[in-house]
CSV table of C-alpha atoms in Angstrom, one decimal:
chain,number,residue,atom,x,y,z
I,1,MET,CA,-8.5,9.7,10.9
I,2,THR,CA,-9.3,6.4,9.2
I,3,THR,CA,-11.5,7.3,6.7
I,4,VAL,CA,-10.7,7.6,2.8
I,5,THR,CA,-11.0,10.9,2.4
I,6,SER,CA,-8.7,11.8,5.6
I,7,LEU,CA,-6.0,9.5,4.5
I,8,TYR,CA,-5.9,9.9,0.4
I,9,ASP,CA,-5.9,12.4,-2.2
I,10,LEU,CA,-7.6,10.4,-5.0
I,11,SER,CA,-6.3,12.4,-7.9
I,12,HIS,CA,-3.1,10.2,-7.3
I,13,THR,CA,-4.6,6.8,-8.6
I,14,ILE,CA,-6.4,5.6,-11.4
I,15,ALA,CA,-8.5,3.6,-8.7
I,16,ALA,CA,-10.2,6.6,-7.5
I,17,SER,CA,-13.6,6.1,-8.3
I,18,TYR,CA,-13.6,2.8,-7.0
I,19,LEU,CA,-12.2,4.4,-3.7
I,20,GLN,CA,-14.9,6.9,-3.6
I,21,GLY,CA,-17.5,3.9,-3.0
I,22,PHE,CA,-15.7,3.2,0.3
I,23,THR,CA,-15.8,5.3,3.9
I,24,TYR,CA,-13.2,2.8,4.8
I,25,PRO,CA,-9.5,1.8,2.8
I,26,TRP,CA,-9.9,-1.6,4.0
I,27,GLU,CA,-13.4,-2.1,2.7
I,28,ALA,CA,-11.8,-1.9,-1.1
I,29,LEU,CA,-9.3,-4.8,-0.6
I,30,LYS,CA,-11.7,-7.5,-1.4
I,31,GLY,CA,-12.5,-6.1,-4.8
I,32,ILE,CA,-8.6,-5.0,-6.0
I,33,LYS,CA,-8.5,-8.2,-8.2
I,34,ASP,CA,-11.7,-7.5,-9.8
I,35,LEU,CA,-10.9,-3.6,-10.1
I,36,ILE,CA,-7.9,-4.7,-12.1
I,37,LEU,CA,-9.2,-7.4,-14.7
I,38,SER,CA,-11.9,-4.4,-15.2
I,39,LEU,CA,-9.2,-1.8,-15.7
I,40,GLY,CA,-6.8,-3.3,-18.0
I,41,PRO,CA,-8.6,-3.8,-20.8
I,42,THR,CA,-9.5,0.0,-21.0
I,43,LEU,CA,-5.8,1.6,-20.4
I,44,GLU,CA,-4.4,3.7,-22.9
I,45,GLY,CA,-0.4,3.2,-23.3
I,46,TYR,CA,-0.3,0.1,-21.7
I,47,GLN,CA,0.9,-3.6,-22.6
I,48,GLU,CA,-0.4,-6.5,-22.0
I,49,ILE,CA,2.7,-8.5,-21.7
I,50,ALA,CA,1.3,-11.4,-20.2
I,51,PRO,CA,-2.7,-12.6,-19.7
I,52,GLN,CA,-3.8,-9.9,-17.2
I,53,VAL,CA,-0.7,-8.2,-16.7
I,54,TRP,CA,-0.6,-4.5,-18.2
I,55,VAL,CA,2.6,-2.7,-18.1
I,56,HIS,CA,3.0,0.8,-19.0
I,57,GLU,CA,5.1,1.3,-22.3
I,58,THR,CA,7.5,3.6,-20.3
I,59,ALA,CA,7.8,1.9,-16.7
I,60,LYS,CA,11.1,-0.2,-16.7
I,61,VAL,CA,10.9,-4.0,-15.1
I,62,ALA,CA,13.5,-5.8,-14.9
I,63,PRO,CA,14.3,-9.2,-16.5
I,64,THR,CA,14.6,-10.9,-13.1
I,65,ALA,CA,10.9,-9.4,-11.3
I,66,TYR,CA,7.9,-11.8,-11.4
I,67,LEU,CA,5.0,-10.1,-12.2
I,68,GLY,CA,1.8,-12.1,-11.2
I,69,ALA,CA,-1.8,-11.9,-13.0
I,70,PRO,CA,-3.5,-9.7,-12.2
I,71,CYS,CA,-1.4,-6.7,-11.9
I,72,ILE,CA,-1.2,-3.1,-13.5
I,73,ILE,CA,2.3,-1.4,-13.7
I,74,GLY,CA,1.9,2.5,-14.3
I,75,PRO,CA,3.8,4.9,-16.2
I,76,GLU,CA,7.3,5.3,-15.4
I,77,THR,CA,7.6,3.0,-12.9
I,78,GLU,CA,10.6,0.7,-12.0
I,79,VAL,CA,9.9,-2.7,-11.3
I,80,ARG,CA,13.7,-3.6,-10.0
I,81,HIS,CA,15.6,-7.0,-9.8
I,82,CYS,CA,13.6,-10.0,-7.9
I,83,ALA,CA,10.5,-8.2,-7.0
I,84,PHE,CA,7.8,-10.7,-6.9
I,85,ILE,CA,4.3,-9.5,-7.6
I,86,ARG,CA,2.4,-12.0,-6.3
I,87,GLY,CA,-1.1,-10.6,-8.1
I,88,SER,CA,-4.3,-7.9,-7.8
I,89,ALA,CA,-1.3,-5.3,-7.6
I,90,LEU,CA,-2.1,-2.2,-8.9
I,91,VAL,CA,0.8,-0.1,-9.0
I,92,GLY,CA,0.7,3.9,-9.8
I,93,ALA,CA,2.7,6.1,-12.1
I,94,GLY,CA,6.4,6.8,-10.9
I,95,CYS,CA,6.6,4.3,-8.2
I,96,VAL,CA,9.7,2.3,-7.2
I,97,VAL,CA,9.2,-1.8,-6.3
I,98,GLY,CA,12.4,-2.6,-5.3
I,99,ASN,CA,14.8,-5.6,-5.0
I,100,SER,CA,12.9,-8.6,-3.2
I,101,THR,CA,10.2,-6.4,-2.7
I,102,GLU,CA,6.7,-8.7,-2.5
I,103,LEU,CA,3.7,-7.1,-3.2
I,104,LYS,CA,0.1,-9.1,-3.2
I,105,ASN,CA,-3.4,-7.5,-3.2
I,106,VAL,CA,-2.6,-3.9,-3.3
I,107,ILE,CA,-3.1,-0.7,-4.0
I,108,LEU,CA,0.0,1.6,-4.2
I,109,PHE,CA,-0.8,5.3,-5.6
I,110,ASP,CA,1.7,7.5,-7.9
I,111,LYS,CA,5.3,7.9,-6.5
I,112,VAL,CA,4.9,5.1,-3.7
I,113,GLN,CA,8.6,4.0,-3.0
I,114,VAL,CA,8.8,0.8,-1.6
I,115,PRO,CA,12.5,0.0,-2.9
I,116,HIS,CA,14.2,-2.4,-0.5
I,117,TYR,CA,13.3,-6.0,0.7
I,118,ASN,CA,9.6,-4.6,1.7
I,119,TYR,CA,6.2,-7.0,2.0
I,120,VAL,CA,3.2,-5.1,1.5
I,121,GLY,CA,0.0,-7.1,1.6
I,122,ASP,CA,-3.2,-6.4,1.7
I,123,SER,CA,-2.8,-2.8,1.9
I,124,ILE,CA,-3.2,0.7,0.3
I,125,LEU,CA,-0.4,2.9,0.5
I,126,GLY,CA,-1.0,6.9,-0.3
I,127,TYR,CA,0.7,9.0,-2.5
I,128,LYS,CA,4.2,9.6,-2.0
I,129,ALA,CA,4.4,7.0,0.6
I,130,HIS,CA,7.7,5.3,1.5
I,131,MET,CA,8.6,2.2,3.3
I,132,GLY,CA,12.4,1.9,4.2
I,133,ALA,CA,14.3,-0.6,3.7
I,134,GLY,CA,13.3,-4.2,5.2
I,135,SER,CA,10.1,-2.7,6.9
I,136,ILE,CA,6.9,-4.6,6.1
I,137,THR,CA,3.2,-5.1,6.6
I,138,SER,CA,2.1,-7.7,8.9
I,139,ASN,CA,-1.5,-8.6,7.5
I,140,VAL,CA,-2.7,-11.6,9.8
I,141,LYS,CA,-2.7,-11.7,13.3
I,142,SER,CA,-1.3,-14.5,14.9
I,143,ASP,CA,-3.9,-16.3,16.4
I,144,LYS,CA,-6.1,-15.7,12.6
I,145,THR,CA,-9.0,-14.1,14.4
I,146,LEU,CA,-10.6,-11.1,12.3
I,147,VAL,CA,-8.6,-7.8,12.0
I,148,THR,CA,-9.9,-4.8,14.3
I,149,ILE,CA,-8.7,-1.3,13.8
I,150,HIS,CA,-7.8,-0.2,17.2
I,151,SER,CA,-9.2,3.8,16.7
I,152,GLN,CA,-11.5,5.3,19.2
I,153,PRO,CA,-13.6,3.7,19.2
I,154,PRO,CA,-12.3,0.3,17.7
I,155,ILE,CA,-13.8,-1.1,14.1
I,156,ASP,CA,-14.3,-4.4,13.6
I,157,THR,CA,-13.4,-5.2,9.5
I,158,GLY,CA,-14.9,-8.3,9.7
I,159,ILE,CA,-11.5,-9.1,7.6
I,160,LYS,CA,-8.9,-11.9,8.2
I,161,LYS,CA,-6.4,-10.1,6.2
I,162,VAL,CA,-5.6,-6.5,6.5
I,163,GLY,CA,-2.3,-5.1,6.5
I,164,ALA,CA,-1.7,-1.1,6.5
I,165,MET,CA,-3.7,1.9,5.1
I,166,LEU,CA,-0.7,4.1,4.9
I,167,GLY,CA,-1.7,8.1,4.1
I,168,ASP,CA,0.2,10.6,1.5
I,169,ARG,CA,3.5,11.2,1.8
I,170,VAL,CA,3.9,8.6,5.1
I,171,GLU,CA,7.3,7.6,5.9
I,172,VAL,CA,8.0,4.1,7.5
I,173,GLY,CA,11.6,4.0,9.2
I,174,CYS,CA,13.7,0.8,8.2
I,175,ASN,CA,13.1,-2.6,9.6
I,176,SER,CA,9.8,-1.6,11.2
I,177,VAL,CA,6.6,-3.9,11.1
I,178,LEU,CA,2.9,-2.3,10.8
I,179,ASN,CA,1.0,-5.0,12.5
I,180,PRO,CA,-2.6,-5.9,10.9
I,181,GLY,CA,-5.2,-3.4,10.9
I,182,THR,CA,-2.5,-0.3,11.3
I,183,VAL,CA,-3.3,3.2,10.0
I,184,ILE,CA,-1.1,6.0,9.7
I,185,GLY,CA,-2.0,9.4,8.8
I,186,ARG,CA,-0.8,11.5,6.0
I,187,ASP,CA,2.6,13.1,6.7
I,188,SER,CA,3.7,11.3,9.3
I,189,ASN,CA,6.9,9.5,10.2
I,190,VAL,CA,8.0,6.1,11.7
I,191,TYR,CA,10.8,5.9,13.8
I,192,PRO,CA,13.3,3.0,12.1
I,193,VAL,CA,12.9,-0.7,14.3
I,194,SER,CA,9.4,0.3,15.3
I,195,CYS,CA,6.4,-2.3,16.0
I,196,VAL,CA,3.5,-0.3,15.2
I,197,ARG,CA,-0.1,-0.9,16.3
I,198,GLY,CA,-3.2,0.8,16.0
I,199,VAL,CA,-3.8,4.6,14.4
I,200,ILE,CA,-1.3,7.1,14.4
I,201,PRO,CA,-2.6,10.6,13.4
I,202,GLU,CA,-1.7,12.5,10.8
I,203,ASN,CA,1.6,15.2,11.0
I,204,SER,CA,2.5,12.7,13.6
I,205,ILE,CA,6.3,11.1,15.0
I,206,TYR,CA,6.0,7.4,16.0
I,207,LYS,CA,9.0,7.4,18.3
I,208,THR,CA,11.0,4.4,19.9
I,209,GLY,CA,8.9,2.8,22.4
I,210,GLY,CA,5.7,3.6,20.6
I,211,LYS,CA,5.7,7.2,21.8
I,212,ILE,CA,3.9,9.5,19.3
I,213,VAL,CA,4.3,13.4,19.1
I,214,ALA,CA,2.5,16.3,16.8
I,215,LYS,CA,5.2,17.5,14.2
I,216,LYS,CA,6.3,20.9,15.1
């Protein structure tokens, strides 16, 4: 439930060959910057609009958006007003990065939507994953210790900053918080205003109070 192959269809990202080199997705976080720097100069149909900032010619970027280096913005992706891409962000095709959304050290697969007031840091979001308005990934524990994935058995990441790993087609409700090291399996839903921790199985619903039920 927590491996790259169990969470993601790698045909929906230009980071496929890179991610294939890892068992767990959080292992890929440290190399996202170098991945972007190696991919950027090789991409066709992209313009380097600023040093180490590659934007596809069909993408739409609002004039008030900030694109920090290095980053890649894929085909037909929309980056809306006041979006803040701090850097080390690989954004796929057909994505929406919305108003006041902040990205940092992330891979967004194709068709991901983070459209309203989202913070996504040190995270990987699978194909067609969607984060409702105001939902965020918390990527650092309050005591600043290294992040553990609360699976069975627990997995020590050895990393201080780990946000959320969202599988393909995950839906996160508005104003939810995904605590450090949260993993949500494919096709699962999170109720609005949830505080999520641990590993949520695929095809599940995370309900109010943390109750998890299988989809019917």
